[in-house]
JSON list of C-alpha atoms in Angstrom, two decimals:
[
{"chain": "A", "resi": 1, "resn": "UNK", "atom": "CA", "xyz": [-13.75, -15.51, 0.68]},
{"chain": "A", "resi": 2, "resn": "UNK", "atom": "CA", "xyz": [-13.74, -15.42, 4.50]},
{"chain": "A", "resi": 3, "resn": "UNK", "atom": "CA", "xyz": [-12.95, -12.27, 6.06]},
{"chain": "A", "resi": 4, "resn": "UNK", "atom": "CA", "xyz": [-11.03, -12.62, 9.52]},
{"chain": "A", "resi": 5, "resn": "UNK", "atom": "CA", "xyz": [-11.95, -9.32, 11.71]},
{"chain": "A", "resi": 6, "resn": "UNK", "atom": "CA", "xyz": [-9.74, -9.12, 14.98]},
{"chain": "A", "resi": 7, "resn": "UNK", "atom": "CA", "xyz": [-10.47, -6.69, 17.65]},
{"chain": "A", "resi": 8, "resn": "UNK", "atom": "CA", "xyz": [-9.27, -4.46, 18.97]},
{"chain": "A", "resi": 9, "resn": "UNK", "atom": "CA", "xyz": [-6.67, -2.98, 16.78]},
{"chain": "A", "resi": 10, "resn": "UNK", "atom": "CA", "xyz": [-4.32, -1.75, 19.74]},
{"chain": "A", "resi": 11, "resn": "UNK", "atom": "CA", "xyz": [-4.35, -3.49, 22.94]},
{"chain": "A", "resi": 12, "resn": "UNK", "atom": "CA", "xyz": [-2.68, -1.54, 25.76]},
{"chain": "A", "resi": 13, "resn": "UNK", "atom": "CA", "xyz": [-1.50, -3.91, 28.60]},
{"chain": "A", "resi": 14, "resn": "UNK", "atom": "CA", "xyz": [1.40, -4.10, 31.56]},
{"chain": "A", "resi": 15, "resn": "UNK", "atom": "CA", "xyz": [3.98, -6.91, 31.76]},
{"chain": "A", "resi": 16, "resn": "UNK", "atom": "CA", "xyz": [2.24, -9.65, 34.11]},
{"chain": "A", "resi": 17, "resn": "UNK", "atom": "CA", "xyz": [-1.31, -8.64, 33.06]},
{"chain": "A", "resi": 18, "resn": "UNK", "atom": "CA", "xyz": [-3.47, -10.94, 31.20]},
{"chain": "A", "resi": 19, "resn": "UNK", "atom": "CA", "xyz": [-4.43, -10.03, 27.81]},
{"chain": "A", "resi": 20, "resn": "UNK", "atom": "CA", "xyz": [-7.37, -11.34, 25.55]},
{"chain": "A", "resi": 21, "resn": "UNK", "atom": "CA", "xyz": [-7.43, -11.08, 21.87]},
{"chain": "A", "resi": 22, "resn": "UNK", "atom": "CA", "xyz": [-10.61, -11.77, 19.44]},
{"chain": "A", "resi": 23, "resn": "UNK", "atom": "CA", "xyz": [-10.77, -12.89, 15.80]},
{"chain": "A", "resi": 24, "resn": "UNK", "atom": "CA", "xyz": [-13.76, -13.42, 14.32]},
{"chain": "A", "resi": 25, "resn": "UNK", "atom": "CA", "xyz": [-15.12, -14.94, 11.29]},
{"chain": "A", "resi": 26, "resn": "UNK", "atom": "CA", "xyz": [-17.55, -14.29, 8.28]},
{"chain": "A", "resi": 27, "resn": "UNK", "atom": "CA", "xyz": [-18.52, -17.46, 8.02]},
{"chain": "A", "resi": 28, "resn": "UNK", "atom": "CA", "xyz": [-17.82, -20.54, 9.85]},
{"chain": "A", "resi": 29, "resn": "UNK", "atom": "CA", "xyz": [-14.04, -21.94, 9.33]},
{"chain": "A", "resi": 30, "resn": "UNK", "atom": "CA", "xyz": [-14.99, -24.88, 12.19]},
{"chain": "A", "resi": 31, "resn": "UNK", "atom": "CA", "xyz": [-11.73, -25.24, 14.44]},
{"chain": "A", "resi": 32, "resn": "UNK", "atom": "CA", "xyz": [-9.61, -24.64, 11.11]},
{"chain": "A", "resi": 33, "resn": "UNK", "atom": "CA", "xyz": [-7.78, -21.18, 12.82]},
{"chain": "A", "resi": 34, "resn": "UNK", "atom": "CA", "xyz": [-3.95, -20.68, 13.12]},
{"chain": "A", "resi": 35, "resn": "UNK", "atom": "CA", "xyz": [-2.59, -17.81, 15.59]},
{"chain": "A", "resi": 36, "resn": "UNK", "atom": "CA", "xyz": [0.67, -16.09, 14.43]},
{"chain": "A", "resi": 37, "resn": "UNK", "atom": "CA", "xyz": [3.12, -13.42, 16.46]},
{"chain": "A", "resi": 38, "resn": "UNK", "atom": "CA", "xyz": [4.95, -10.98, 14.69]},
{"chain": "A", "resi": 39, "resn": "UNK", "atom": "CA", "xyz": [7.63, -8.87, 15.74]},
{"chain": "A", "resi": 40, "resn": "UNK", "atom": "CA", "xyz": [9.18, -6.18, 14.26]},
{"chain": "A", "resi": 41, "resn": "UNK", "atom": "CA", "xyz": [11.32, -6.92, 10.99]},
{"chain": "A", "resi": 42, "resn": "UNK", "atom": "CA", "xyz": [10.27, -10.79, 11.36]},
{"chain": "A", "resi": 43, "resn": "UNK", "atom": "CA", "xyz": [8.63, -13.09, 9.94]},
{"chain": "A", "resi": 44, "resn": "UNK", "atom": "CA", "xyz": [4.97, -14.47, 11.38]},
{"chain": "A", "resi": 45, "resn": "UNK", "atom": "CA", "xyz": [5.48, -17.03, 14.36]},
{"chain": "A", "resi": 46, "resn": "UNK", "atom": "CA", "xyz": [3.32, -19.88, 14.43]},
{"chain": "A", "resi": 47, "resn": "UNK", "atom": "CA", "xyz": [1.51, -19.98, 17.74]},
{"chain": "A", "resi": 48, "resn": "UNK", "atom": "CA", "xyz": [-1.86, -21.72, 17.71]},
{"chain": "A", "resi": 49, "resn": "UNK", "atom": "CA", "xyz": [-3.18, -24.05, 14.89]},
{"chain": "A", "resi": 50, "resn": "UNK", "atom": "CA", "xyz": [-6.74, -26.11, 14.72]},
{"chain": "A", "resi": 51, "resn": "UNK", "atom": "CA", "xyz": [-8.09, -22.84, 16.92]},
{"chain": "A", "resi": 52, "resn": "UNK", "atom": "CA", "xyz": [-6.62, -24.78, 20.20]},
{"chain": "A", "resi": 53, "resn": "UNK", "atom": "CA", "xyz": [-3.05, -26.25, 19.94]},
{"chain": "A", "resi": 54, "resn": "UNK", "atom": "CA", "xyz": [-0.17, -24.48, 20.82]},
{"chain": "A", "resi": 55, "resn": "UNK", "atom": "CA", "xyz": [2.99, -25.06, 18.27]},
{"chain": "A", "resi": 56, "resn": "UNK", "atom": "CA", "xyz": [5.80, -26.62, 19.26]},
{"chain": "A", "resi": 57, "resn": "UNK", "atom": "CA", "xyz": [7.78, -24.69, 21.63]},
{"chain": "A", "resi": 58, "resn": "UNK", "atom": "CA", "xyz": [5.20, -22.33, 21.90]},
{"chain": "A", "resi": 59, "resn": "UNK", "atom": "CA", "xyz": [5.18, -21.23, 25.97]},
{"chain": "A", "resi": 60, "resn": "UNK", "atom": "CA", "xyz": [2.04, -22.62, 28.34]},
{"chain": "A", "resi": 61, "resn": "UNK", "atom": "CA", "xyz": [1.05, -18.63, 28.70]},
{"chain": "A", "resi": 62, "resn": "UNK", "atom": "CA", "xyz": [-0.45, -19.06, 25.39]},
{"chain": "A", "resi": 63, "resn": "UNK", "atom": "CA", "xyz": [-3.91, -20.73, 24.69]},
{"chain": "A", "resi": 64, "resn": "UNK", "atom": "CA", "xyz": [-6.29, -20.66, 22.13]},
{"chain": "A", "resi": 65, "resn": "UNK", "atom": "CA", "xyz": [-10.19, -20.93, 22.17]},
{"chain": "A", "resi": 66, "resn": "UNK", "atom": "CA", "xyz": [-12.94, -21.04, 20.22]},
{"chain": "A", "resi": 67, "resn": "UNK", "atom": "CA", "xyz": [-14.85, -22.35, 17.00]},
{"chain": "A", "resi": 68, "resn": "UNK", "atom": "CA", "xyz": [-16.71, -21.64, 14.58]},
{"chain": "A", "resi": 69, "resn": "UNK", "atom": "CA", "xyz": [-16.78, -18.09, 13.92]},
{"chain": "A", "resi": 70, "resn": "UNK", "atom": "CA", "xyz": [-15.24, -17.01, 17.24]},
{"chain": "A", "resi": 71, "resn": "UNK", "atom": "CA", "xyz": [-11.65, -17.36, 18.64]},
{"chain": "A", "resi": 72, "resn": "UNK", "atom": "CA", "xyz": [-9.85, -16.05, 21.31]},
{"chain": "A", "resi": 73, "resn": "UNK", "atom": "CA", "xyz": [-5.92, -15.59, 21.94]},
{"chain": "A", "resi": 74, "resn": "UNK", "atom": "CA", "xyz": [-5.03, -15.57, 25.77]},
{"chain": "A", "resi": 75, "resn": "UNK", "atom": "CA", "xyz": [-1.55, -14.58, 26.98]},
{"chain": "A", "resi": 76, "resn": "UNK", "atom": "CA", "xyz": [-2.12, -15.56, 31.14]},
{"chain": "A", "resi": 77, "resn": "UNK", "atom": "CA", "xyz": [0.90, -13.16, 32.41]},
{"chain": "A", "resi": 78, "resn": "UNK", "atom": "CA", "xyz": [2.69, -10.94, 29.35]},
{"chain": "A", "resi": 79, "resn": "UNK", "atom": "CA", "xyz": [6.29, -11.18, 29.39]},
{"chain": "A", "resi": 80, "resn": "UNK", "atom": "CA", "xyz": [8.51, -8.56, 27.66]},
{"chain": "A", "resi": 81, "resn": "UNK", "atom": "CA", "xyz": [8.95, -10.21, 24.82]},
{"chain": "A", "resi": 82, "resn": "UNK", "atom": "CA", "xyz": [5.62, -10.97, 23.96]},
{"chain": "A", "resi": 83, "resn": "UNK", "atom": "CA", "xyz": [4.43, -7.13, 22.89]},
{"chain": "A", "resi": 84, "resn": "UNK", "atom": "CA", "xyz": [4.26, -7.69, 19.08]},
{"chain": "A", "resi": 85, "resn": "UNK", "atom": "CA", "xyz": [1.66, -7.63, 16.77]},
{"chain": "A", "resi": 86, "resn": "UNK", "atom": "CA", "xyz": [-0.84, -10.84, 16.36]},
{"chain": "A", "resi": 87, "resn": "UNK", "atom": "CA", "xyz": [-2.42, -12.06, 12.85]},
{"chain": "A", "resi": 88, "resn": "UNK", "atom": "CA", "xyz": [-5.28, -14.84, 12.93]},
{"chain": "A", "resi": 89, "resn": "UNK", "atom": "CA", "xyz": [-5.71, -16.68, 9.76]},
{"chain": "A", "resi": 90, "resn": "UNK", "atom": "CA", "xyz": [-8.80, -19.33, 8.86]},
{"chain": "A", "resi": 91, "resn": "UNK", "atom": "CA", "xyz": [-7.49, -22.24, 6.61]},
{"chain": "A", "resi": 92, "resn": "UNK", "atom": "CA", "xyz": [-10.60, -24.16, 6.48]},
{"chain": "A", "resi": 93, "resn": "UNK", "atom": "CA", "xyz": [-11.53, -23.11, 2.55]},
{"chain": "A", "resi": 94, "resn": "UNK", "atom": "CA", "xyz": [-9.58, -21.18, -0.18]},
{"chain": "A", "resi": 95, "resn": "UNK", "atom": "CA", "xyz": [-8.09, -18.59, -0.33]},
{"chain": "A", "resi": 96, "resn": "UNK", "atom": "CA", "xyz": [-6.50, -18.73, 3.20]},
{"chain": "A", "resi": 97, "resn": "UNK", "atom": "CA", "xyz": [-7.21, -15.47, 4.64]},
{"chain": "A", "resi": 98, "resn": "UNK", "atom": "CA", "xyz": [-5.33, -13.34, 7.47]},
{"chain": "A", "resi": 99, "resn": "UNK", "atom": "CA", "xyz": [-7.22, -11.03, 9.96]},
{"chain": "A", "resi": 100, "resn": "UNK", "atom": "CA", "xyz": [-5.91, -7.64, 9.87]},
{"chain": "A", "resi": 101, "resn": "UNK", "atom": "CA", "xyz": [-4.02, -7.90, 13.39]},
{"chain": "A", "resi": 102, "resn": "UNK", "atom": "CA", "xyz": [-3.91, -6.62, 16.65]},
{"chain": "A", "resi": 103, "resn": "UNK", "atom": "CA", "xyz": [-0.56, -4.64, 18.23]},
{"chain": "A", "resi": 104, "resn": "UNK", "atom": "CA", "xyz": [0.12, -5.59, 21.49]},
{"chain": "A", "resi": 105, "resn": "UNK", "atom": "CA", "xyz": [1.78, -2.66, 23.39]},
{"chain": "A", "resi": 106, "resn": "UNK", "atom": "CA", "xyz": [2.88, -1.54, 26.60]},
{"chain": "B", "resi": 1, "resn": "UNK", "atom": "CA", "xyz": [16.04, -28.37, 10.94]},
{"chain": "B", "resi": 2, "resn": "UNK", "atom": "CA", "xyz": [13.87, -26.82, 8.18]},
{"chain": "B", "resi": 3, "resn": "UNK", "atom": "CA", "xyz": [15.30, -23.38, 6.64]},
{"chain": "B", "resi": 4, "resn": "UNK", "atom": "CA", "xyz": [13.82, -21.14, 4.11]},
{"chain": "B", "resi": 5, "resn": "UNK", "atom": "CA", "xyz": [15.83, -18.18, 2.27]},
{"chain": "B", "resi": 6, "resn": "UNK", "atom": "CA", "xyz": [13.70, -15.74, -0.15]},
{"chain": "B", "resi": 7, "resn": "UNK", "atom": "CA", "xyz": [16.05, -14.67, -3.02]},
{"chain": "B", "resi": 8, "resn": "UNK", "atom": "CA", "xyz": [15.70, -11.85, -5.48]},
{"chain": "B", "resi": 9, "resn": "UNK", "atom": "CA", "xyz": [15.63, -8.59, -7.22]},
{"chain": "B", "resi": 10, "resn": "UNK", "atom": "CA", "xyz": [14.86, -5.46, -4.59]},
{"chain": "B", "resi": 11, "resn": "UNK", "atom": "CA", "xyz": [13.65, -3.12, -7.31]},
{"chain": "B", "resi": 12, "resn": "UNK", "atom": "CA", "xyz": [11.42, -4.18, -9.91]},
{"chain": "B", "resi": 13, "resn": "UNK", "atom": "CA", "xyz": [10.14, -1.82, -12.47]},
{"chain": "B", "resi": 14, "resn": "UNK", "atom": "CA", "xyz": [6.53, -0.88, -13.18]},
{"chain": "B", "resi": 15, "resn": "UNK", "atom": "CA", "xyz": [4.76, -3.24, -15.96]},
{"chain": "B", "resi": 16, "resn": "UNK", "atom": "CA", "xyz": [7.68, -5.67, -15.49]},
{"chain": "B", "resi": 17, "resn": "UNK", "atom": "CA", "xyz": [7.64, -9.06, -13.34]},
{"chain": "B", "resi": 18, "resn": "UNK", "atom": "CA", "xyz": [8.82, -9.82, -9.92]},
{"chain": "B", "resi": 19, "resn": "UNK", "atom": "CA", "xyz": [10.62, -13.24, -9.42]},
{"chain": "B", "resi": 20, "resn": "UNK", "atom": "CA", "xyz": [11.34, -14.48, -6.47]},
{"chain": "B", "resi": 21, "resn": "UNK", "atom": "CA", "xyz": [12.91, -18.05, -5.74]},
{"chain": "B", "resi": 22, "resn": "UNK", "atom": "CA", "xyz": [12.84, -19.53, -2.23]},
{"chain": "B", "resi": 23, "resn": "UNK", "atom": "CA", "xyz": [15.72, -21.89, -1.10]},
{"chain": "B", "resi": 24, "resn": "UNK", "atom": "CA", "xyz": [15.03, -24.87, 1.59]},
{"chain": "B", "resi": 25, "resn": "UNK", "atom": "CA", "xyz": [17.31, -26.91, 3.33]},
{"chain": "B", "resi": 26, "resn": "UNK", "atom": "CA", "xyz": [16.39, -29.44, 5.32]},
{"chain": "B", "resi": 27, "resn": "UNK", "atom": "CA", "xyz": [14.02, -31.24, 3.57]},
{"chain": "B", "resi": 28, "resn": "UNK", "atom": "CA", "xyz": [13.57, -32.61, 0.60]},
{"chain": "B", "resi": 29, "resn": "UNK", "atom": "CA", "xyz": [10.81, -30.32, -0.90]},
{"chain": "B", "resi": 30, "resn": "UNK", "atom": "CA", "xyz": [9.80, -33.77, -3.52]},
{"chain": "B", "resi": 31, "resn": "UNK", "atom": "CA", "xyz": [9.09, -35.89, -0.33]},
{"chain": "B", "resi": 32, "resn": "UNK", "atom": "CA", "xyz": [6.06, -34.12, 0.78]},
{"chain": "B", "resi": 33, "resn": "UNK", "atom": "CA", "xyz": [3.98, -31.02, 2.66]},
{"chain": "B", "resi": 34, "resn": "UNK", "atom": "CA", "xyz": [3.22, -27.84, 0.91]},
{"chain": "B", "resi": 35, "resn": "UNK", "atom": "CA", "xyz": [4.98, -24.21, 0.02]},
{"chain": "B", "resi": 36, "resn": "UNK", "atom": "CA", "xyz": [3.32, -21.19, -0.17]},
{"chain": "B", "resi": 37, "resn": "UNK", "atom": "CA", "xyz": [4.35, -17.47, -0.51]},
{"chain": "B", "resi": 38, "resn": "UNK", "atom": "CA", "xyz": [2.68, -14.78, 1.62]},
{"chain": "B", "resi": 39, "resn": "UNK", "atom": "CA", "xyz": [3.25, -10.51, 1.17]},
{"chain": "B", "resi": 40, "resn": "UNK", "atom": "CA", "xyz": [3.15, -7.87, 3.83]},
{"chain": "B", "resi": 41, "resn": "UNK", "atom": "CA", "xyz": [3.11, -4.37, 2.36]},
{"chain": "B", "resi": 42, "resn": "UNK", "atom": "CA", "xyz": [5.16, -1.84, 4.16]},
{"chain": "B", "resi": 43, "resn": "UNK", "atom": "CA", "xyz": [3.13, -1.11, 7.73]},
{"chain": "B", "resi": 44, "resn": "UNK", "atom": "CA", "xyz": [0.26, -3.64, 6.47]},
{"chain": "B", "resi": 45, "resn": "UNK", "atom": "CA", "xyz": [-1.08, -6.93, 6.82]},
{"chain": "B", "resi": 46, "resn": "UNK", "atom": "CA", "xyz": [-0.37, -10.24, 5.68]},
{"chain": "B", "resi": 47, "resn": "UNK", "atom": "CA", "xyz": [-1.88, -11.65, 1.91]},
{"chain": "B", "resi": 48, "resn": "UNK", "atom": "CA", "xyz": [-1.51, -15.13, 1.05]},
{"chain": "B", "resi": 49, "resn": "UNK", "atom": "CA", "xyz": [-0.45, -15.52, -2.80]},
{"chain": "B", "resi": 50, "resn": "UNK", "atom": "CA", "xyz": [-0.44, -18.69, -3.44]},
{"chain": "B", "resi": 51, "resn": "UNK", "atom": "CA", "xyz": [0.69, -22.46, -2.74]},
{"chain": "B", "resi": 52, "resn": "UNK", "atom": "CA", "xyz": [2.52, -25.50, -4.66]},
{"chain": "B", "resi": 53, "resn": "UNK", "atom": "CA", "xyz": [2.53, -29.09, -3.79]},
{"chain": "B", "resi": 54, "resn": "UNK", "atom": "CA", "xyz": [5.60, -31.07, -3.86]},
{"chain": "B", "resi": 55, "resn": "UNK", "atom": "CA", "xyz": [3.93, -32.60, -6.70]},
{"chain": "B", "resi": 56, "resn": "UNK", "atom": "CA", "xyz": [3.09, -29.23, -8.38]},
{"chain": "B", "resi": 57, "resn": "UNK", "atom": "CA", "xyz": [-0.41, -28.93, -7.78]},
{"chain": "B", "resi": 58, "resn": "UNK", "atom": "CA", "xyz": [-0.92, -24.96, -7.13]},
{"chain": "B", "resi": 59, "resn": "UNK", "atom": "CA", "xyz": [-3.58, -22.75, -5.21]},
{"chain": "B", "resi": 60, "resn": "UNK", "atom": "CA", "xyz": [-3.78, -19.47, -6.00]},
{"chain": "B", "resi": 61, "resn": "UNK", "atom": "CA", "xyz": [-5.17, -16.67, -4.37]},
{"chain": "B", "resi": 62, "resn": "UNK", "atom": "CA", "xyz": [-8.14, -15.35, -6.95]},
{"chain": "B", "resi": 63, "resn": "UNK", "atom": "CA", "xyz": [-7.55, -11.66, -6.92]},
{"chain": "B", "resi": 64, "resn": "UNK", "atom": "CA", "xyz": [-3.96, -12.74, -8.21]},
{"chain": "B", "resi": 65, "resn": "UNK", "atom": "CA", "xyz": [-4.23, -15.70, -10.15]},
{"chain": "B", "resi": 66, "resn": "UNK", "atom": "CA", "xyz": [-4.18, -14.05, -13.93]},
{"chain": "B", "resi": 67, "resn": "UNK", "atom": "CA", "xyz": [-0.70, -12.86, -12.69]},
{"chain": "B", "resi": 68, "resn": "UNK", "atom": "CA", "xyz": [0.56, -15.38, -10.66]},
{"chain": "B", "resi": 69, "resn": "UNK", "atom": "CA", "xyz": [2.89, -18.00, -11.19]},
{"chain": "B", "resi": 70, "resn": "UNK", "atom": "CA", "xyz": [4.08, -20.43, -8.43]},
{"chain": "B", "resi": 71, "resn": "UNK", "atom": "CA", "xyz": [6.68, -23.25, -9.78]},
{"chain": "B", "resi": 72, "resn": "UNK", "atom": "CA", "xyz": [9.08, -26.15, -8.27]},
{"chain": "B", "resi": 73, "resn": "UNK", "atom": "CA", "xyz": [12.44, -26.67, -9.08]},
{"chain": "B", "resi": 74, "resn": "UNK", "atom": "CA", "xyz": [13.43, -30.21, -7.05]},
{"chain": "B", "resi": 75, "resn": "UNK", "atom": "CA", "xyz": [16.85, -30.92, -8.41]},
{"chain": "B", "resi": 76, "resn": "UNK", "atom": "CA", "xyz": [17.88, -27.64, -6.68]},
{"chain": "B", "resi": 77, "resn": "UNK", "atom": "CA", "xyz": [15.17, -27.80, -3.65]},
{"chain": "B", "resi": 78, "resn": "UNK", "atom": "CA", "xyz": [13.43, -24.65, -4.24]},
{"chain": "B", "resi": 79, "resn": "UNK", "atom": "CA", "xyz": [10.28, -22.94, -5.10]},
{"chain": "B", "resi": 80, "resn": "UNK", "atom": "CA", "xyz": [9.52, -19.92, -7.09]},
{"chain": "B", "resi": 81, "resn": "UNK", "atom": "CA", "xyz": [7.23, -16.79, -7.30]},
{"chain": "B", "resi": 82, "resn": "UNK", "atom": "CA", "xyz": [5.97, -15.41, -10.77]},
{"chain": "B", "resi": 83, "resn": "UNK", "atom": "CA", "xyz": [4.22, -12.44, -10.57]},
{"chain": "B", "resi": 84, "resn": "UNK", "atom": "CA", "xyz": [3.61, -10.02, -13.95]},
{"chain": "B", "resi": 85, "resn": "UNK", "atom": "CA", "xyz": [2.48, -7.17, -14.57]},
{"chain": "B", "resi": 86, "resn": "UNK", "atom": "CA", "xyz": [3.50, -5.57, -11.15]},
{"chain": "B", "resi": 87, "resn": "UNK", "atom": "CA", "xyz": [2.57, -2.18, -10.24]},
{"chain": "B", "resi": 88, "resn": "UNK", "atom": "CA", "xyz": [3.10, 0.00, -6.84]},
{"chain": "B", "resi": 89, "resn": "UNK", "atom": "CA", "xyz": [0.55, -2.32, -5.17]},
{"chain": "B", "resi": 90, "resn": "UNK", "atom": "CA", "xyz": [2.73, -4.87, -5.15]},
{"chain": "B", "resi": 91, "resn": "UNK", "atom": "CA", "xyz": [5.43, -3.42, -3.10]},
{"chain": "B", "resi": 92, "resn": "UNK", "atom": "CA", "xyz": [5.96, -5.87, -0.25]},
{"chain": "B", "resi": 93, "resn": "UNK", "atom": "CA", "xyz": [7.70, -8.14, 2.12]},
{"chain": "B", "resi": 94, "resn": "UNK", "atom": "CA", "xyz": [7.31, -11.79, 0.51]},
{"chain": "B", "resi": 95, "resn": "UNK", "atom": "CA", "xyz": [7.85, -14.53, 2.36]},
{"chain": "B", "resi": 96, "resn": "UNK", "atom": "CA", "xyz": [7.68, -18.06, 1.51]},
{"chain": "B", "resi": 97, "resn": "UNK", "atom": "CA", "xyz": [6.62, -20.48, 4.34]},
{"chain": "B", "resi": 98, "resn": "UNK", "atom": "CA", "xyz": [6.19, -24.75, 4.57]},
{"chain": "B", "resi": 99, "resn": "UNK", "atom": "CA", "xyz": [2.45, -25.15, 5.56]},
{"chain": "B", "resi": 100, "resn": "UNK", "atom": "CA", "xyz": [2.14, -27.58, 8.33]},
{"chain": "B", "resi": 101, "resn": "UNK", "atom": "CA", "xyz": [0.24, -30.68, 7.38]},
{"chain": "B", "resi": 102, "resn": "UNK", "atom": "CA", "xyz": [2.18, -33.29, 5.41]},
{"chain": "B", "resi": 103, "resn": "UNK", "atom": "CA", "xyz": [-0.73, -34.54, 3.16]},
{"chain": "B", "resi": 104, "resn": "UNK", "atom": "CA", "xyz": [-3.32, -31.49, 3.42]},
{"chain": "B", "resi": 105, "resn": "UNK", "atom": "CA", "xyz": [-3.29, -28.48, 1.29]},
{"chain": "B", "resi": 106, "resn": "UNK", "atom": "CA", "xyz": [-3.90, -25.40, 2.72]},
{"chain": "B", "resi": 107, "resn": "UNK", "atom": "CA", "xyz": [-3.29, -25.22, 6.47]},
{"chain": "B", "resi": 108, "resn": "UNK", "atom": "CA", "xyz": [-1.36, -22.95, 9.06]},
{"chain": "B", "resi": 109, "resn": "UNK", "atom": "CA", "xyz": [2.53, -22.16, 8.25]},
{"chain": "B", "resi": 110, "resn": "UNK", "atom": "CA", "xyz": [4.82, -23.67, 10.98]},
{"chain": "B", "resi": 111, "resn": "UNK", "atom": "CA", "xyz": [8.09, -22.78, 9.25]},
{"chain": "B", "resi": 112, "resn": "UNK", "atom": "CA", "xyz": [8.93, -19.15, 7.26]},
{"chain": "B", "resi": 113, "resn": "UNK", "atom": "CA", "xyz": [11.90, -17.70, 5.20]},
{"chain": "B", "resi": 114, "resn": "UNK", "atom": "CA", "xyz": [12.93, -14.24, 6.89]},
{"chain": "B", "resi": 115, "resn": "UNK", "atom": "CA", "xyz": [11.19, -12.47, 4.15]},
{"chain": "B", "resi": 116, "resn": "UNK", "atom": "CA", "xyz": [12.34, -9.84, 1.10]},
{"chain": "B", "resi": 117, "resn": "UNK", "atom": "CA", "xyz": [11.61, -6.62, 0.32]},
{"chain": "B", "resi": 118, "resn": "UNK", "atom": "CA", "xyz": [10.58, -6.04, -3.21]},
{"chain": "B", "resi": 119, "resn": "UNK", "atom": "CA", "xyz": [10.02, -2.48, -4.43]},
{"chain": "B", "resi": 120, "resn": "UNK", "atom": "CA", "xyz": [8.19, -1.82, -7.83]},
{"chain": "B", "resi": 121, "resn": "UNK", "atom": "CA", "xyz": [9.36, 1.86, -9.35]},
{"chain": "B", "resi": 122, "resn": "UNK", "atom": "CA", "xyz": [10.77, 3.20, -11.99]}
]
């Protein structure tokens, strides 16, 4: 099973800031990485998928990098409504597997 | 537009099994792409369960699988969630999700029910 480890847990930042969020992986899952957003008492938002593609719909602000067993969420300027929480999740072998998240907060 | 609505019991009792159906609309679930469910216990992370073609092929999460159940019913465009044997570990938010690749098993999830608490006490 992969394990997804995202750092840090809590990410303090101001509206307008730039923030930078890190999910690694135990083994290589190639460019086979999904970002999600989740705000309170909703479901997941897809954000990213194949480690660089933003969703449809899904605001410029937002890019994804990485591959292999490194991948990084930017948010270029944080707008109110993007302080949630943030899951990665690898999809490149069984079981598909979740990071533990990071909070986003003011 | 692609909808998902998790449907069920809110309480299940210990030993007993939680079922859980998910309604689309749509999409015809037969024509293609793949359903999975996913839990969130209270304050937690997220767990993926399991997944069913529209064919009825099924992935299962190992740590699960002996109690895990995932079926298709296409005449009424739904998919359901088996899982016996439940204890307080299983209390959760389930959601069922479409995962995003037409052809592929086991990929991101681009579209999600709202999600239902299920609480297992006596």
């Amino acid at each position: 099973e992969k394990v997804m480890t995202q750092s840090p847990a809590t990410l303090s930042v101001s509206p307008g800031e730039r923030a930078t969020l890190s999910c690694r992986a135990s083994q290589s899952v190639n460019n086979n990485l999904a970002w999600y957003q989740q705000k309170p008492g909703q479901a997941p938002r897809l954000l990213i998928h194949a480690a660089s593609t933003r969703a449809s719909g899904i605001p410029a602000r937002f890019s994804g990098s990485g591959s292999g067993t490194e991948f990084t969420l930017t948010i270029s300027s944080l707008q109110s409504e993007d302080f949630a929480v943030y899951y990665c999740q690898q999809y490149n072998n069984w079981p598909l597997t979740f990071g533990q998240g990071t909070k986003v907060e003011i | 537009q692609v909808h998902l609505q998790e449907s069920g019991p809110g309480l299940v009792k210990p030993s007993e099994t939680l079922s859980l159906t998910c309604i689309v609309s749509g999409y015809s679930i037969s024509s293609g792409y793949f359903w999975g469910w996913i839990r969130q216990p209270p304050g937690k992370g997220l767990e993926w369960i399991g997944t069913i073609s529209h064919s009825g092929d099924t992935y299962y999460i190992p740590s699960l699988k002996s109690r895990v159940t995932i079926s298709l019913d296409t005449s009424k465009n739904q998919f359901s969630l088996k899982l016996n044997s439940v204890t307080a570990a299983d209390t959760a938010v389930y959601y069922c999700a479409r995962e995003q690749d037409i052809s592929v098993a086991g990929t991101s999830f681009d579209y999600w029910g709202q999600g239902t608490l299920a609480t297992v006490s006596s």
